[in-house]
Every structure is written in C-alpha cells, then in structure tokens.
Amino acid sequence: MGTSASPSPVSPTPADVVIIGGGPGGYVAAIRAAQLGLNTVCVEMDKTLGGTCVNVGCIPSKALLSSSEHYEFAQHAAAAHGIGIGQLSLDLSTMLKRKDDVVGQNTKGIEFLFRKNKITWAKGRGTLLAGNVVEVTTGGAAGGPPAEKIATYQAKHVIIATGSVPIELPFLKFDEERVLSNVGALKIPQVPKHLIVIGGGVIGLELGSVWKRLGAKVTVVELLPAILPGMDDDVVKEADKTFKKQGLDIRTGTRVTNGGRTETGVFIEVEKDGKAERIEGDYVLVSVGRRPSTNGIDVKALGLNVGKRGEILVDDQMRTNLPNVFAIGDCVPGPMLAHKAEDEGVIAAEVIAGQKVHMHYKSIPGVVYTWPEIAAVGLTEQQVKESGREYRTGKFPFSANGRARSMGDTTGFVKFIADAKTDELLGAHMIGPNVSELISEVVLAFEYRGSSEDIAVTVHAHPTLSETTKEAALAVLGRAIHI
C-alpha cells in the first residue's frame, strides 16, 4: 500500500528588491527602484504608508504648528495689522481633525504613487531570513490573533528601512494617555493646564510650542547646559531668549530622577545644583531621543554588523556587510531626518540598478519648526574653531530686513561661516521667519562647494526675506549694505 505524498512547500515569490519598512526612506526607495525597472516589493506592517514621519511625526506636527501659529496670530498680532477678530475661540477637535486630514492626504498620495509605479505593498511584518528571504506575517500581537504568514519573497536585493523608536525612561513608560511620546502628544484631547516636556531638543520644543500657543503652561526640562544640543551657540542663545519670552519655562542643566502617574496627572522629580524639586502636571512628553529599530531583523543570527546604539553599519553606497543587503534611514548612523532617509533610499535603489553613485552628508540641512524657525547646514562655529581652521563669520539680523519688518517678524538672524583663505562656506545658521525655506539656497551652494561671495553677488528679489541671506554673505566679506 502506497503512502500519500506530503504537499510541496510553496516556493517564495521572486523579487528584484524587497524593502522592509514603508517610511520616508523605504517608500522613496521603492518608487525609485520601480522607476529603474526593478520588480519591487515594500513590506509595511502599519495600516498606512509613510512611517513615523507622515503618520505621527513631521507631517502632523507641522499641521498643528501651523494651526497654533494662526491661533497665536489671532490672539496677539492681528490687531497690529488692523484686523479685528472679535470673540476668539478654540475648537481643538476641529484642529486635530484637520491634522488627521492632512496626514490622510499624504498617505493616500503615497498609495497612489505605489499603484502608479506598480509596487507591491505587502501589508504585514517583514522578517529577514538567511539567503535574503523575507517572510511577511500578520497578527501575533499580545491579545490579538496568532501570527499568520501571508507571503514569502526571495529577494535579489533587500533594503532594510525599519526606522527608529522613541527612547523611554525606566520610570516613565509610555502609555500615550498621560506619559506621552510624540505619538500621544499629537492627540491630547484637551489643552493641558500644565504640560511637562523632558528634553529640550527638536521634538520637545516643537510640540511644547504647539500646546503653549493653545494655552497650556509648558515646562521644558533639559539635562544639558543648553537647549538644542549640537546647534550653533549664537542660535541657541537667541532661541533660548525668544522661547522664554514666549512663555516657555525652560530648565536647563536639570536632571530628572524619577516620575510617574498621579490620580489626576503626572509628576516628575528633578535635581539641579544639588536641589531637588517635584513638578506636577497633566501630561508629560518624554522626548529624550530616538534609537534605531531593527524590528524583524535578527542581527546576531544574520551576522549583521551594528554599532554601539544598534545602528546598522553601512558604506557610502548604503551596503551592509551582508551580500546584496542595504540599509537606510534612522536605522543607520547619522542624523534621524526624513530627507536624509529619502536620499539614502534613492542611492540604495540606484546602486542596485548598477549606477555608480555614493551618499555624502555634507549638505544635509536640519530644521526646527518652532516660531521663529531654525535652520542650519554644515559646521557650527564651535566645530570650526576646534578644528584650528582660520575662518570668518558674517551675520545679518531680520530686524534690518524690509520684508521682515512688513511682516512684523523681525526676531533672529542669518549667520555664515567661511574659510578665511578660500571663502568656501563651512556653515550656515539661521533663526527667523521661514528660514526652513531660506536654507535651501545655502544647501545648493554647499553642494557645489560655493563661497560666501557666490551668494553675495547673486541678485535677490526685493523685498524678500532672502535678502537677509545675501546680506549675511556680504557681511563675511565686510561689505553688508543695510547695517
């Protein structure tokens, strides 16, 4: 009597490129790979594409920042422009809905681009196995349905784009109800009476600014001697002065030693100069940084090289030490910026397609979307000074700019640092109105190793905020006109 044959295992589906993660790096890599004619699969376990940036980071926070700036203008600045508002009121639920609508427009746009470029979106959790096999599963969460494998791909090339996650404090675990990460801070259902922010970096100051404008008392606690670690000292001093004037209670050089929930809110215990204090509030936003995520990547089993923080080590073509495995975005070294991840995604896709391209980081700008905005590219003056290089600086204030005066936004300045001998631009640092847009001109100059004179002799339209950039470049040469 014969025995029945066991069913043959289903062979993995072949793909030229499988990307694990659909955030800014992953979805851009997928689009570029598809443009280059590669059969492309993007594995993303969230219900929407776009990752942290589009869903709970860059996009929703900017929507709330914009709304809160309009509210602030109506409260305090409209009268100076001859605008009578009448009885002002805040409809927070409408503001939050608008934020969600903006996010939805962006995620739907990415889905359209996937369809247009014939990219397969594998909706599940991606796990990288030996031999560049990627399994996709759904379920498996605590209290939910068991894990179920829905697809397996045999990839010629893999791009890891698993992003990053916020860092918790051991005594303040995120519950997104009272102890908040950036996710919870974007959907507080009512304006807090007192929001405590742990961390005086970009996320803490941006989200703290939102809720301060809407009426909350906001206390920012920063361990280091100054807010905005890593930024140019002149910008930090101006920002600190401006934010305090706006009403933010900024406590620098202050250590958080404990914290937790109360019956009605939260508390933290802090220490400065040997003195202890207990601070109570409605909510606490913990924004002490983010760490690389390697969700679905068994680093040890695969033999993947990682750094001290768990970041995946790559070369300038985004290659890991594993054959035909690339990594991009927040899970690799460097600043955790969406636009950095996007460029890395393009580089990885183009390398896979056989192009001779390389990633470099000299010309990547950083922006803080407070008001006034802050933007920078290149080295700080402190970094240039420590290098021993001879340099010159030039600075021009927005208070001397006609367009800024007409807007009523004259806080801040543009500052350039250039090599004293060659005049090559080494750094640019801005704080003021709309500097997130002004920095792009300088980034272009950096990309081509431009000089301060290159910007100084370029004709800028009048009256515009960009004239401040021209004047700061002229100031490096000792030739500023309007000051």
XYZ file of C-alpha atoms in Angstrom:
483
model
C 0.000 0.000 0.000
C 1.487 3.344 -1.036
C 1.785 6.394 1.166
C 0.398 9.780 0.191
C 2.958 12.419 -0.694
C 3.192 15.429 1.612
C 2.291 18.713 -0.078
C 5.233 20.573 -1.593
C 6.139 23.800 0.177
C 5.148 26.908 -1.755
C 8.191 28.488 -3.370
C 8.965 32.074 -2.388
C 7.861 34.731 -4.848
C 10.901 36.181 -6.631
C 11.519 39.938 -6.476
C 14.355 42.192 -7.585
C 14.077 44.360 -4.472
C 12.260 43.829 -1.183
C 12.184 46.818 1.141
C 11.362 46.257 4.805
C 9.676 49.440 6.010
C 7.439 51.965 4.255
C 8.594 55.206 5.866
C 10.251 58.127 4.043
C 13.342 56.079 3.235
C 11.512 52.886 2.350
C 8.720 54.271 0.193
C 11.066 56.601 -1.695
C 13.479 53.708 -2.292
C 10.555 51.659 -3.613
C 9.457 54.368 -6.018
C 12.990 54.952 -7.314
C 13.612 51.211 -7.709
C 10.377 50.838 -9.667
C 11.278 53.820 -11.860
C 14.502 51.978 -12.695
C 12.542 48.945 -13.896
C 13.042 46.716 -10.869
C 10.318 44.364 -9.625
C 9.763 45.961 -6.212
C 8.020 44.890 -3.011
C 7.648 47.137 0.048
C 6.722 45.450 3.331
C 4.953 47.716 5.822
C 3.020 46.496 8.859
C 1.167 49.739 9.627
C -2.243 50.368 8.088
C -0.805 53.277 6.101
C 2.427 54.008 4.303
C 4.693 56.905 5.273
C 6.109 55.678 8.567
C 6.649 57.845 11.628
C 7.261 60.998 9.589
C 3.997 61.072 7.686
C 1.735 59.463 10.295
C 2.946 60.618 13.719
C 5.914 62.905 13.101
C 6.864 65.528 10.545
C 3.516 65.995 8.807
C 1.000 66.012 11.690
C 3.285 68.096 13.906
C 3.651 70.721 11.165
C -0.115 70.778 10.707
C -0.576 71.509 14.418
C 2.286 74.009 14.419
C 0.645 75.881 11.561
C -2.781 75.874 13.246
C -1.366 77.005 16.573
C 0.585 79.802 14.861
C -2.646 81.072 13.290
C -4.300 80.997 16.716
C -1.373 82.869 18.252
C -1.525 85.483 15.480
C -5.245 85.994 16.004
C -4.702 86.433 19.751
C -1.738 88.758 19.809
C -0.749 90.093 16.401
C -3.867 90.590 14.307
C -4.730 93.966 15.847
C -1.364 95.399 14.792
C -2.319 94.621 11.187
C -5.682 96.313 11.554
C -7.588 93.028 11.761
C -10.407 92.762 14.271
C -11.082 89.162 15.240
C -13.904 89.632 17.738
C -14.584 86.921 20.274
C -11.820 84.361 19.710
C -12.448 80.694 20.471
C -10.527 77.461 20.063
C -12.140 74.350 18.577
C -9.454 71.791 19.381
C -11.373 68.836 17.928
C -11.565 70.585 14.541
C -7.864 71.419 14.721
C -6.992 67.800 15.466
C -9.299 66.571 12.702
C -7.586 68.900 10.228
C -4.248 67.422 11.303
C -5.581 63.919 10.652
C -6.965 65.006 7.277
C -3.569 66.364 6.247
C -1.972 63.039 7.223
C -4.610 61.170 5.221
C -3.952 63.249 2.119
C -0.262 62.377 2.321
C -0.718 58.652 2.953
C -3.251 58.352 0.128
C -0.791 60.156 -2.125
C 1.903 57.577 -1.372
C -0.529 54.727 -2.055
C -1.357 56.319 -5.419
C 2.352 56.509 -6.269
C 2.725 52.821 -5.397
C -0.109 51.902 -7.750
C 1.234 54.185 -10.462
C 4.681 52.613 -10.262
C 3.323 49.049 -9.907
C 4.921 48.497 -6.500
C 3.626 45.598 -4.402
C 2.708 46.674 -0.877
C 2.966 43.590 1.336
C 0.796 44.564 4.306
C 2.421 42.851 7.248
C 5.523 42.485 9.379
C 8.671 41.695 7.425
C 11.267 39.279 8.767
C 14.615 38.895 7.024
C 15.935 35.329 6.900
C 19.232 33.959 5.654
C 19.679 33.984 1.912
C 17.662 37.205 1.504
C 14.338 35.514 2.072
C 11.712 37.859 3.501
C 8.668 36.455 5.295
C 5.585 38.609 5.776
C 3.246 37.873 8.684
C 0.179 39.441 10.231
C -1.148 39.195 13.776
C 0.904 37.930 16.679
C 0.371 40.948 18.909
C -0.442 40.383 22.580
C -4.154 39.727 22.994
C -4.715 39.576 19.244
C -4.943 36.819 16.631
C -1.967 34.465 16.265
C 0.749 35.255 13.755
C -0.036 34.132 10.237
C 2.407 34.022 7.346
C 0.822 35.643 4.308
C 3.748 35.833 1.859
C 7.378 34.871 1.336
C 9.724 36.587 -1.083
C 13.090 35.569 -2.466
C 14.823 38.888 -2.984
C 17.795 39.541 -5.216
C 18.362 42.617 -3.060
C 16.985 43.715 0.310
C 16.768 47.248 1.699
C 16.280 47.489 5.465
C 14.348 50.657 6.322
C 12.988 49.826 9.760
C 13.353 53.327 11.209
C 13.591 54.288 14.864
C 11.509 54.367 18.045
C 11.366 56.906 20.887
C 13.504 56.245 23.955
C 11.628 55.594 27.204
C 12.742 56.463 30.713
C 12.651 53.442 33.052
C 10.291 55.201 35.472
C 8.152 56.818 32.765
C 6.983 54.118 30.357
C 4.836 55.384 27.502
C 1.114 54.806 27.939
C 0.125 57.565 25.450
C -2.530 58.662 27.925
C -0.543 60.758 30.391
C 3.053 59.695 29.662
C 3.450 60.635 26.035
C 5.838 60.092 23.157
C 5.484 62.206 20.019
C 2.542 59.959 19.121
C 0.440 60.824 22.158
C 1.487 64.472 22.176
C -0.186 64.921 18.776
C -3.624 63.907 20.019
C -4.108 65.281 23.523
C -7.911 65.634 23.695
C -7.910 68.932 25.581
C -5.420 71.720 26.095
C -3.349 70.757 29.148
C -3.220 73.031 32.139
C 0.442 72.052 32.524
C 2.476 70.019 30.030
C 5.882 68.849 31.213
C 8.407 68.242 28.450
C 11.501 66.174 29.190
C 14.096 67.039 26.574
C 14.924 70.422 25.048
C 15.626 69.116 21.551
C 13.680 69.463 18.325
C 10.620 67.335 19.150
C 10.212 68.685 22.672
C 10.405 72.315 21.612
C 8.161 71.926 18.559
C 5.361 70.104 20.381
C 5.824 72.166 23.517
C 5.388 75.290 21.380
C 2.119 73.954 19.944
C 0.479 73.479 23.319
C 1.917 76.697 24.775
C 0.314 78.718 21.980
C -3.001 76.976 22.584
C -2.966 77.982 26.255
C -1.017 75.384 28.234
C 1.663 76.089 30.770
C 4.738 74.306 29.429
C 7.845 73.384 31.412
C 10.833 72.098 29.443
C 13.445 70.138 31.410
C 16.815 69.603 29.719
C 19.744 67.699 31.232
C 22.426 69.521 29.242
C 23.508 73.122 29.940
C 21.549 74.446 26.949
C 18.599 73.539 24.734
C 19.051 72.362 21.135
C 22.206 70.271 21.644
C 24.611 70.359 18.716
C 23.434 73.664 17.272
C 25.477 76.835 16.900
C 25.861 78.740 20.182
C 24.601 82.038 18.745
C 21.407 80.385 17.520
C 20.895 78.573 20.826
C 21.226 81.812 22.815
C 18.741 83.605 20.562
C 16.308 80.674 20.684
C 16.518 80.356 24.466
C 15.820 84.076 24.908
C 12.936 84.023 22.415
C 11.232 80.898 23.769
C 11.399 82.206 27.327
C 9.868 85.472 26.129
C 7.067 83.412 24.574
C 6.370 81.919 27.992
C 8.098 78.537 27.904
C 9.573 77.656 31.319
C 12.955 76.260 30.289
C 15.021 74.456 32.937
C 18.487 73.555 31.602
C 21.166 71.657 33.484
C 18.370 69.787 35.259
C 18.275 66.031 35.807
C 15.026 64.075 36.010
C 15.487 61.497 38.763
C 12.008 59.990 38.989
C 8.456 60.317 37.748
C 5.104 58.632 37.388
C 1.330 58.901 37.335
C -0.833 60.600 39.938
C -4.604 60.300 40.382
C -5.179 63.253 38.078
C -1.979 63.530 36.017
C 1.767 63.049 36.299
C 4.754 64.132 38.344
C 8.486 64.250 37.885
C 11.277 64.739 40.395
C 14.209 66.858 39.252
C 17.536 67.912 40.629
C 19.673 70.943 39.826
C 22.779 72.125 41.659
C 22.030 69.687 44.451
C 18.490 70.983 44.979
C 15.538 68.608 44.478
C 12.071 69.630 43.275
C 8.821 67.867 42.434
C 6.892 69.130 39.393
C 3.293 68.086 38.742
C 1.326 68.393 35.527
C -1.487 66.978 33.421
C 0.783 65.259 30.915
C 4.470 64.592 30.409
C 6.062 64.397 26.962
C 9.244 62.323 27.060
C 11.418 63.445 24.152
C 14.928 62.412 25.125
C 15.815 60.998 21.726
C 15.162 58.033 19.472
C 17.024 54.769 18.940
C 17.421 52.685 15.785
C 14.838 49.947 15.324
C 15.704 46.598 13.785
C 12.222 45.117 14.060
C 12.146 41.898 12.041
C 15.934 41.778 11.693
C 17.710 39.181 13.865
C 21.071 40.908 13.859
C 23.007 38.120 15.583
C 21.514 35.261 13.614
C 22.158 37.015 10.310
C 25.659 38.202 11.285
C 24.761 41.812 10.517
C 27.301 44.392 11.671
C 25.848 47.023 14.001
C 27.225 49.884 16.091
C 27.026 50.619 19.822
C 23.486 52.017 19.603
C 22.242 49.127 17.490
C 22.529 51.115 14.266
C 23.227 49.074 11.133
C 26.657 49.893 9.732
C 26.788 50.741 6.023
C 29.233 52.124 3.472
C 28.672 55.177 1.271
C 26.522 53.098 -1.096
C 24.290 52.006 1.797
C 25.602 48.423 1.643
C 25.746 46.352 4.824
C 28.268 43.564 5.368
C 25.722 41.025 4.066
C 25.655 40.335 0.316
C 23.028 42.383 -1.516
C 21.569 43.730 1.739
C 21.312 47.512 2.111
C 20.097 49.700 4.979
C 18.852 53.286 5.068
C 17.228 55.905 7.282
C 17.020 56.057 11.054
C 18.337 52.506 11.491
C 21.780 53.515 10.129
C 24.257 56.080 11.526
C 23.749 59.812 11.120
C 21.028 62.326 11.918
C 17.499 60.928 12.067
C 15.966 63.084 9.360
C 13.313 62.147 6.811
C 15.112 63.900 3.952
C 18.343 62.057 4.789
C 16.445 58.764 4.663
C 14.894 59.694 1.312
C 18.263 60.426 -0.280
C 19.726 57.231 1.146
C 16.793 55.323 -0.334
C 17.465 56.796 -3.771
C 21.172 55.944 -3.502
C 20.435 52.323 -2.496
C 17.971 51.852 -5.365
C 20.342 53.342 -7.909
C 23.278 51.225 -6.685
C 21.097 48.112 -7.017
C 20.278 49.197 -10.588
C 24.007 49.382 -11.380
C 24.599 53.118 -11.146
C 27.858 54.439 -9.707
C 26.508 56.754 -7.022
C 27.549 57.445 -3.444
C 25.927 59.049 -0.409
C 27.538 62.050 1.244
C 26.319 64.047 4.201
C 27.980 67.459 3.988
C 24.955 69.224 2.525
C 22.114 67.854 4.661
C 20.163 70.653 6.372
C 18.474 70.467 9.738
C 15.349 72.438 10.639
C 13.426 73.150 13.836
C 9.850 74.218 13.081
C 9.283 76.419 16.096
C 8.463 80.091 15.545
C 10.822 81.618 14.772
C 12.098 78.710 12.736
C 15.680 77.451 12.994
C 17.722 76.014 10.128
C 21.332 75.002 9.659
C 23.738 73.248 7.329
C 27.414 72.459 7.720
C 29.617 73.081 10.751
C 28.909 75.216 13.788
C 31.352 77.999 14.658
C 32.470 75.936 17.661
C 33.317 72.973 15.419
C 35.288 75.160 13.006
C 37.150 76.813 15.870
C 38.054 73.442 17.410
C 39.455 72.286 14.053
C 42.030 75.088 14.135
C 40.966 76.330 10.720
C 41.051 80.074 10.089
C 37.606 81.402 9.346
C 35.427 84.473 9.026
C 31.820 84.970 10.041
C 29.074 87.245 8.814
C 25.721 87.898 10.445
C 22.686 89.922 9.414
C 19.551 90.452 11.542
C 15.979 90.188 10.301
C 15.305 93.464 12.118
C 17.188 95.197 9.277
C 15.228 93.423 6.515
C 12.344 95.297 4.863
C 10.165 92.241 4.247
C 10.556 91.012 7.828
C 9.543 94.438 9.102
C 6.482 94.490 6.874
C 5.502 91.056 8.214
C 6.113 92.064 11.813
C 8.535 89.120 12.277
C 11.949 90.610 12.973
C 13.378 88.153 15.509
C 16.586 86.362 14.570
C 19.390 86.459 12.040
C 21.313 84.632 9.344
C 24.915 83.685 10.079
C 27.603 82.363 7.741
C 30.978 80.798 8.492
C 33.534 80.701 5.673
C 37.152 79.678 5.250
C 39.361 82.732 5.772
C 41.621 81.900 2.825
C 39.360 80.344 0.209
C 35.984 81.828 1.265
C 34.417 78.363 0.918
C 31.250 78.099 3.011
C 31.722 75.958 6.101
C 28.461 76.542 7.953
C 25.208 78.461 7.833
C 22.895 79.011 10.783
C 19.547 80.791 10.735
C 16.834 81.666 13.197
C 13.907 83.703 11.977
C 10.767 83.709 9.841
C 10.556 80.992 7.167
C 14.223 80.034 7.394
C 13.204 76.442 6.627
C 12.778 77.731 3.060
C 15.782 80.083 3.029
C 18.236 77.299 3.884
C 17.776 75.572 0.512
C 19.732 78.252 -1.332
C 22.651 77.685 1.009
C 22.408 73.900 0.685
C 22.747 74.273 -3.079
C 25.850 76.411 -2.580
C 27.285 73.778 -0.223
C 26.636 71.044 -2.775
C 28.905 72.825 -5.243
C 31.467 73.969 -2.649
C 30.315 77.536 -3.081
C 31.732 80.595 -1.342
C 30.088 83.395 0.587
C 30.840 85.620 -2.402
C 28.837 83.300 -4.668
C 25.753 84.086 -2.616
C 26.721 87.710 -2.039
C 26.927 88.583 -5.752
C 23.681 86.763 -6.624
C 20.809 89.181 -7.185
C 17.982 88.541 -4.714
C 14.488 89.911 -5.292
C 13.422 92.905 -3.200
C 11.725 92.964 -0.799
C 12.221 89.365 0.330
C 13.435 87.556 3.404
C 16.131 86.001 1.210
C 17.923 89.352 1.104
C 18.962 88.575 4.680
C 20.909 85.613 3.290
C 22.629 87.830 0.729
C 23.479 90.459 3.349
C 24.917 87.862 5.744
C 27.133 86.592 2.916
C 28.216 90.176 2.211
C 28.971 90.576 5.922
C 31.508 87.744 5.723
C 33.344 89.921 3.194
C 32.889 93.098 5.244
C 30.504 94.538 2.646
C 26.999 94.343 4.162
C 24.902 97.231 2.827
C 21.892 97.614 5.095
C 23.543 97.587 8.502
